[in-house]
Amino acid sequence: MRATTFVLSIPVWTCLSALSVAPGCNLLGPRGPSAGGPGGTPTLDRMMKTYEDLASRKFQVLADFETPAQATLFHREPPRGGGQVELTTRQSRRETGVGGLRMAFTDSSQRVWAADTPEGQWALLRDWTPYNLLIFSVFSPRALSGFHFSARSGTDVPLTYAAPRIALEPGWNLVRIDLGLLSDQINLADVRELRFWCDPLESPIELCLDDLILVNNAKQVFGSSPAAPGELYVRAEGARLVVGSGERFELVFSEGIIRQWFDLGSDPLKARNLAGGFPLGPVPVAVPDSLAAVGFAEG
């Protein structure tokens, strides 16, 4: 009989110093009868020094690759070509630990995916609703213009969010995924799978993945929380800026664009985005420096 998957808070006797500065932080517990602690994961204060987004002290470590069990959550398909998905100590984010996940890609059709399996010893946290940001580190040996990430929720009616193409520089790259962008397309209360791939990919490459972390970095910028009826407020969440009026409306700005609009009077739970998943209002456009001034011919 398999043991039940659970979220395990870090024991005080194991990481007392870390808990003194990060009382809200958890680690995802491994599955199996031997589950009883984080088992050698790096201390949370080292993570907080490395990643500024963790200053809120509210975060959930999905995987830090400091124990072999965590690698059982990740798989590659199709499995052809050299290399594989495996735990490695040759390449990792040294500021936070000694382990990382080696991901070998031979072509653009290959995917590395993370999901629960019967033989797995590590579980993927399903409920992401308490968080507004996903961060992870990726090491690339060369510049790569086409790194991709997607998340899927549900089983009977699966929904998928695919992030825009991510450009990687040589060395370690910090990737920040705003969960507000996912909320319009998938159910954040039931996340079942993550995928990573490279497209385009001109030649085989080995990447290293480290420190997958969910973060609640919400910060009140103006006004009170909760806001009184008609009171204006401004709040930073993930990579977004939320502007609203208590019990009246809420606008969500991302990358200078209004992406969400809620009528709090009739929809206090913000179940319906009136923007319909499209930008609302003007959309900034970057004009390349190479473009010369355009003239108009008189008819």
CSV table of C-alpha atoms in Angstrom, one decimal:
chain,number,residue,atom,x,y,z
A,1,MET,CA,0.0,0.0,0.0
A,2,ARG,CA,1.5,3.3,-1.0
A,3,ALA,CA,1.8,6.1,1.5
A,4,THR,CA,-0.1,9.3,1.0
A,5,THR,CA,1.7,12.3,-0.5
A,6,PHE,CA,1.8,15.3,1.8
A,7,VAL,CA,3.4,18.7,2.3
A,8,LEU,CA,5.9,18.6,5.1
A,9,SER,CA,7.0,21.7,7.0
A,10,ILE,CA,10.7,21.8,7.8
A,11,PRO,CA,11.3,20.5,11.3
A,12,VAL,CA,12.6,23.0,13.8
A,13,TRP,CA,15.3,20.7,14.9
A,14,THR,CA,16.6,20.4,11.4
A,15,CYS,CA,16.6,24.0,10.2
A,16,LEU,CA,16.0,26.2,13.2
A,17,SER,CA,18.0,29.1,11.9
A,18,ALA,CA,16.3,29.1,8.6
A,19,LEU,CA,12.8,29.0,10.1
A,20,SER,CA,13.7,31.9,12.3
A,21,VAL,CA,13.8,34.1,9.2
A,22,ALA,CA,11.4,32.2,7.0
A,23,PRO,CA,8.5,30.8,9.1
A,24,GLY,CA,6.2,30.4,6.2
A,25,CYS,CA,8.4,28.3,4.0
A,26,ASN,CA,7.7,24.6,3.2
A,27,LEU,CA,9.4,21.8,1.3
A,28,LEU,CA,7.4,19.2,-0.6
A,29,GLY,CA,7.8,15.9,1.1
A,30,PRO,CA,8.9,12.7,-0.7
A,31,ARG,CA,6.5,9.8,-1.1
A,32,GLY,CA,7.2,6.5,0.6
A,33,PRO,CA,7.5,5.0,4.0
A,34,SER,CA,10.8,6.6,4.8
A,35,ALA,CA,9.4,10.2,4.5
A,36,GLY,CA,10.4,12.0,7.6
A,37,GLY,CA,12.2,15.2,6.7
A,38,PRO,CA,13.8,17.3,4.0
A,39,GLY,CA,16.8,15.0,3.8
A,40,GLY,CA,19.8,17.2,3.1
A,41,THR,CA,18.2,20.1,1.2
A,42,PRO,CA,20.1,23.4,1.4
A,43,THR,CA,19.1,25.8,4.2
A,44,LEU,CA,16.4,28.3,3.3
A,45,ASP,CA,18.5,31.3,4.3
A,46,ARG,CA,20.9,30.5,1.4
A,47,MET,CA,18.0,30.4,-1.0
A,48,MET,CA,16.7,33.7,0.2
A,49,LYS,CA,20.1,35.3,-0.3
A,50,THR,CA,20.3,34.0,-3.8
A,51,TYR,CA,16.7,34.8,-5.0
A,52,GLU,CA,15.4,38.3,-4.2
A,53,ASP,CA,11.8,37.1,-4.9
A,54,LEU,CA,11.9,35.1,-1.7
A,55,ALA,CA,12.2,38.2,0.5
A,56,SER,CA,8.5,37.7,1.3
A,57,ARG,CA,9.4,34.5,3.2
A,58,LYS,CA,6.4,32.8,1.7
A,59,PHE,CA,7.5,30.2,-0.8
A,60,GLN,CA,7.2,26.5,-1.6
A,61,VAL,CA,10.2,24.5,-2.9
A,62,LEU,CA,8.9,22.1,-5.6
A,63,ALA,CA,12.4,20.6,-6.2
A,64,ASP,CA,15.9,21.7,-5.3
A,65,PHE,CA,17.5,18.4,-6.6
A,66,GLU,CA,19.5,17.7,-3.4
A,67,THR,CA,18.0,14.2,-3.0
A,68,PRO,CA,17.9,11.4,-5.6
A,69,ALA,CA,14.1,10.9,-5.0
A,70,GLN,CA,13.4,14.3,-6.7
A,71,ALA,CA,14.7,13.1,-10.0
A,72,THR,CA,12.0,10.5,-10.2
A,73,LEU,CA,9.5,13.2,-10.9
A,74,PHE,CA,11.1,14.1,-14.2
A,75,HIS,CA,11.1,12.1,-17.5
A,76,ARG,CA,12.1,12.6,-21.1
A,77,GLU,CA,10.1,11.7,-24.2
A,78,PRO,CA,10.9,10.4,-26.7
A,79,PRO,CA,13.9,8.8,-25.1
A,80,ARG,CA,16.1,8.6,-28.2
A,81,GLY,CA,19.6,10.0,-28.5
A,82,GLY,CA,22.4,10.3,-26.0
A,83,GLY,CA,22.0,11.6,-22.5
A,84,GLN,CA,19.0,11.5,-20.2
A,85,VAL,CA,17.3,13.3,-17.3
A,86,GLU,CA,19.2,12.6,-14.2
A,87,LEU,CA,20.5,14.2,-11.0
A,88,THR,CA,24.0,15.7,-11.3
A,89,THR,CA,26.6,17.3,-9.1
A,90,ARG,CA,28.8,18.5,-12.0
A,91,GLN,CA,26.5,21.5,-12.6
A,92,SER,CA,24.3,23.2,-10.1
A,93,ARG,CA,23.5,26.6,-8.6
A,94,ARG,CA,26.3,26.5,-6.1
A,95,GLU,CA,24.9,29.3,-4.0
A,96,THR,CA,22.0,27.1,-3.0
A,97,GLY,CA,23.3,23.5,-3.1
A,98,VAL,CA,25.3,20.8,-4.9
A,99,GLY,CA,22.6,19.1,-7.0
A,100,GLY,CA,20.9,20.0,-10.3
A,101,LEU,CA,18.9,18.2,-12.9
A,102,ARG,CA,20.7,17.3,-16.2
A,103,MET,CA,18.4,17.7,-19.2
A,104,ALA,CA,19.7,16.4,-22.5
A,105,PHE,CA,17.9,17.4,-25.7
A,106,THR,CA,18.9,16.0,-29.1
A,107,ASP,CA,16.1,17.8,-31.2
A,108,SER,CA,13.1,20.1,-30.8
A,109,SER,CA,10.6,17.2,-30.6
A,110,GLN,CA,11.9,16.0,-27.2
A,111,ARG,CA,10.2,17.1,-24.0
A,112,VAL,CA,11.2,16.8,-20.3
A,113,TRP,CA,8.1,16.5,-18.2
A,114,ALA,CA,7.4,16.5,-14.5
A,115,ALA,CA,4.3,14.6,-13.2
A,116,ASP,CA,3.3,12.1,-10.6
A,117,THR,CA,3.8,8.5,-11.6
A,118,PRO,CA,3.2,5.2,-9.7
A,119,GLU,CA,6.9,4.5,-9.4
A,120,GLY,CA,7.8,8.1,-8.5
A,121,GLN,CA,9.2,8.9,-5.1
A,122,TRP,CA,8.5,12.7,-5.3
A,123,ALA,CA,5.2,14.5,-5.9
A,124,LEU,CA,4.2,17.6,-7.8
A,125,LEU,CA,2.3,20.1,-5.6
A,126,ARG,CA,-1.1,20.5,-7.3
A,127,ASP,CA,-2.6,23.6,-5.6
A,128,TRP,CA,-0.7,26.7,-6.7
A,129,THR,CA,-3.4,29.2,-5.7
A,130,PRO,CA,-1.6,30.6,-2.6
A,131,TYR,CA,1.3,31.8,-4.9
A,132,ASN,CA,1.7,34.3,-7.7
A,133,LEU,CA,5.2,33.5,-9.1
A,134,LEU,CA,7.2,30.5,-10.3
A,135,ILE,CA,10.9,30.8,-10.5
A,136,PHE,CA,13.6,28.4,-11.6
A,137,SER,CA,17.2,28.5,-12.7
A,138,VAL,CA,18.5,27.1,-16.0
A,139,PHE,CA,22.1,26.7,-17.0
A,140,SER,CA,22.9,26.8,-20.7
A,141,PRO,CA,26.4,26.2,-22.2
A,142,ARG,CA,25.6,28.6,-25.1
A,143,ALA,CA,23.1,31.2,-26.1
A,144,LEU,CA,19.7,29.6,-26.8
A,145,SER,CA,16.8,31.6,-28.4
A,146,GLY,CA,14.1,28.9,-28.0
A,147,PHE,CA,13.7,27.5,-24.4
A,148,HIS,CA,10.0,26.7,-23.6
A,149,PHE,CA,7.9,26.0,-20.5
A,150,SER,CA,4.3,24.8,-20.2
A,151,ALA,CA,2.0,23.8,-17.4
A,152,ARG,CA,-1.1,21.6,-17.5
A,153,SER,CA,-4.0,21.3,-15.1
A,154,GLY,CA,-6.8,18.7,-14.8
A,155,THR,CA,-7.3,15.2,-16.2
A,156,ASP,CA,-10.8,14.9,-17.6
A,157,VAL,CA,-10.7,18.3,-19.2
A,158,PRO,CA,-7.0,19.1,-19.4
A,159,LEU,CA,-6.0,22.8,-19.9
A,160,THR,CA,-2.5,23.9,-20.9
A,161,TYR,CA,-0.6,27.2,-20.6
A,162,ALA,CA,2.5,27.6,-22.8
A,163,ALA,CA,4.9,30.5,-21.9
A,164,PRO,CA,6.3,32.7,-24.6
A,165,ARG,CA,9.7,31.6,-25.9
A,166,ILE,CA,12.5,32.2,-23.4
A,167,ALA,CA,16.0,33.3,-24.5
A,168,LEU,CA,18.8,31.9,-22.5
A,169,GLU,CA,22.3,33.4,-22.2
A,170,PRO,CA,25.4,31.3,-21.6
A,171,GLY,CA,25.6,30.4,-17.9
A,172,TRP,CA,22.9,30.5,-15.2
A,173,ASN,CA,19.6,32.2,-16.1
A,174,LEU,CA,16.8,33.0,-13.7
A,175,VAL,CA,13.3,32.4,-15.2
A,176,ARG,CA,10.3,34.1,-13.6
A,177,ILE,CA,6.8,32.9,-14.7
A,178,ASP,CA,4.0,35.1,-13.6
A,179,LEU,CA,1.2,32.8,-12.4
A,180,GLY,CA,-1.4,35.5,-13.1
A,181,LEU,CA,-0.8,34.8,-16.8
A,182,LEU,CA,-1.5,31.1,-16.2
A,183,SER,CA,-4.7,31.7,-14.2
A,184,ASP,CA,-6.7,32.7,-17.4
A,185,GLN,CA,-5.8,29.4,-19.1
A,186,ILE,CA,-5.4,26.7,-16.5
A,187,ASN,CA,-6.8,25.7,-13.1
A,188,LEU,CA,-4.1,26.7,-10.6
A,189,ALA,CA,-5.8,24.6,-7.9
A,190,ASP,CA,-5.1,21.4,-9.9
A,191,VAL,CA,-1.7,21.6,-11.6
A,192,ARG,CA,-0.7,18.1,-12.9
A,193,GLU,CA,2.3,18.5,-15.2
A,194,LEU,CA,5.2,20.7,-16.2
A,195,ARG,CA,7.1,20.5,-19.5
A,196,PHE,CA,10.4,21.9,-20.8
A,197,TRP,CA,11.8,21.8,-24.3
A,198,CYS,CA,13.9,23.7,-26.9
A,199,ASP,CA,12.5,24.9,-30.2
A,200,PRO,CA,14.3,25.8,-32.5
A,201,LEU,CA,17.3,23.6,-31.7
A,202,GLU,CA,20.0,23.5,-34.2
A,203,SER,CA,22.2,20.9,-32.4
A,204,PRO,CA,22.0,18.7,-29.3
A,205,ILE,CA,22.4,20.5,-26.0
A,206,GLU,CA,22.6,19.7,-22.3
A,207,LEU,CA,20.9,22.1,-19.9
A,208,CYS,CA,20.8,22.0,-16.1
A,209,LEU,CA,17.6,22.8,-14.1
A,210,ASP,CA,17.7,23.9,-10.5
A,211,ASP,CA,15.5,25.3,-7.7
A,212,LEU,CA,11.9,25.2,-8.9
A,213,ILE,CA,10.1,27.4,-6.4
A,214,LEU,CA,6.6,28.8,-6.0
A,215,VAL,CA,6.6,32.3,-4.4
A,216,ASN,CA,4.0,34.6,-2.9
A,217,ASN,CA,5.7,38.0,-3.2
A,218,ALA,CA,2.5,40.1,-2.9
A,219,LYS,CA,3.2,43.6,-1.5
A,220,GLN,CA,0.8,46.3,-0.7
A,221,VAL,CA,2.0,49.5,-2.4
A,222,PHE,CA,-0.9,51.9,-1.7
A,223,GLY,CA,-4.1,51.7,0.4
A,224,SER,CA,-5.2,49.0,2.9
A,225,SER,CA,-5.9,45.3,2.6
A,226,PRO,CA,-8.7,44.5,2.4
A,227,ALA,CA,-9.8,47.7,0.9
A,228,ALA,CA,-12.9,49.4,2.1
A,229,PRO,CA,-15.8,50.0,-0.4
A,230,GLY,CA,-14.7,52.6,-2.9
A,231,GLU,CA,-11.1,52.8,-1.5
A,232,LEU,CA,-8.3,52.8,-4.1
A,233,TYR,CA,-5.5,50.4,-3.7
A,234,VAL,CA,-2.3,49.3,-5.5
A,235,ARG,CA,-0.6,45.9,-5.0
A,236,ALA,CA,2.4,44.2,-6.5
A,237,GLU,CA,1.9,40.5,-7.3
A,238,GLY,CA,4.3,38.3,-9.2
A,239,ALA,CA,5.5,40.5,-12.1
A,240,ARG,CA,2.2,42.4,-12.1
A,241,LEU,CA,0.7,45.6,-10.7
A,242,VAL,CA,-2.9,45.4,-9.4
A,243,VAL,CA,-4.9,48.6,-9.3
A,244,GLY,CA,-8.5,48.7,-8.0
A,245,SER,CA,-11.2,50.1,-5.9
A,246,GLY,CA,-12.8,48.1,-3.1
A,247,GLU,CA,-16.0,46.2,-4.1
A,248,ARG,CA,-16.0,48.1,-7.5
A,249,PHE,CA,-13.3,47.1,-10.0
A,250,GLU,CA,-9.7,45.7,-10.3
A,251,LEU,CA,-7.3,46.1,-13.2
A,252,VAL,CA,-4.1,44.0,-13.6
A,253,PHE,CA,-1.2,45.4,-15.5
A,254,SER,CA,1.6,43.2,-16.9
A,255,GLU,CA,4.5,44.4,-19.0
A,256,GLY,CA,2.7,47.8,-19.4
A,257,ILE,CA,-0.5,46.2,-20.6
A,258,ILE,CA,-3.9,45.8,-19.0
A,259,ARG,CA,-4.4,42.0,-19.1
A,260,GLN,CA,-7.2,41.5,-16.6
A,261,TRP,CA,-10.3,43.5,-15.6
A,262,PHE,CA,-12.7,42.4,-12.9
A,263,ASP,CA,-16.1,43.8,-11.8
A,264,LEU,CA,-15.8,43.3,-8.1
A,265,GLY,CA,-19.4,44.4,-7.5
A,266,SER,CA,-20.9,41.5,-9.4
A,267,ASP,CA,-17.9,39.1,-9.3
A,268,PRO,CA,-16.1,39.4,-6.0
A,269,LEU,CA,-14.3,36.1,-6.5
A,270,LYS,CA,-12.8,37.4,-9.8
A,271,ALA,CA,-14.0,34.3,-11.7
A,272,ARG,CA,-14.6,36.2,-15.0
A,273,ASN,CA,-11.9,38.3,-16.7
A,274,LEU,CA,-13.8,41.0,-18.7
A,275,ALA,CA,-10.7,41.5,-20.9
A,276,GLY,CA,-11.3,38.0,-22.2
A,277,GLY,CA,-7.7,37.0,-22.2
A,278,PHE,CA,-6.7,39.8,-24.6
A,279,PRO,CA,-4.8,43.1,-23.9
A,280,LEU,CA,-7.2,46.0,-23.0
A,281,GLY,CA,-6.3,49.4,-24.3
A,282,PRO,CA,-3.1,50.6,-26.0
A,283,VAL,CA,-0.4,48.0,-26.5
A,284,PRO,CA,3.3,49.3,-26.5
A,285,VAL,CA,5.3,48.2,-29.5
A,286,ALA,CA,9.1,48.3,-29.6
A,287,VAL,CA,10.4,49.8,-32.9
A,288,PRO,CA,13.7,48.4,-34.0
A,289,ASP,CA,16.5,51.0,-34.4
A,290,SER,CA,17.2,49.7,-37.9
A,291,LEU,CA,13.8,51.1,-39.2
A,292,ALA,CA,14.3,54.3,-41.1
A,293,ALA,CA,11.7,57.1,-40.9
A,294,VAL,CA,8.7,56.4,-43.0
A,295,GLY,CA,7.6,59.1,-45.5
A,296,PHE,CA,4.1,59.6,-47.0
A,297,ALA,CA,3.6,60.2,-50.7
A,298,GLU,CA,1.0,62.7,-51.8
A,299,GLY,CA,-1.6,61.3,-54.1
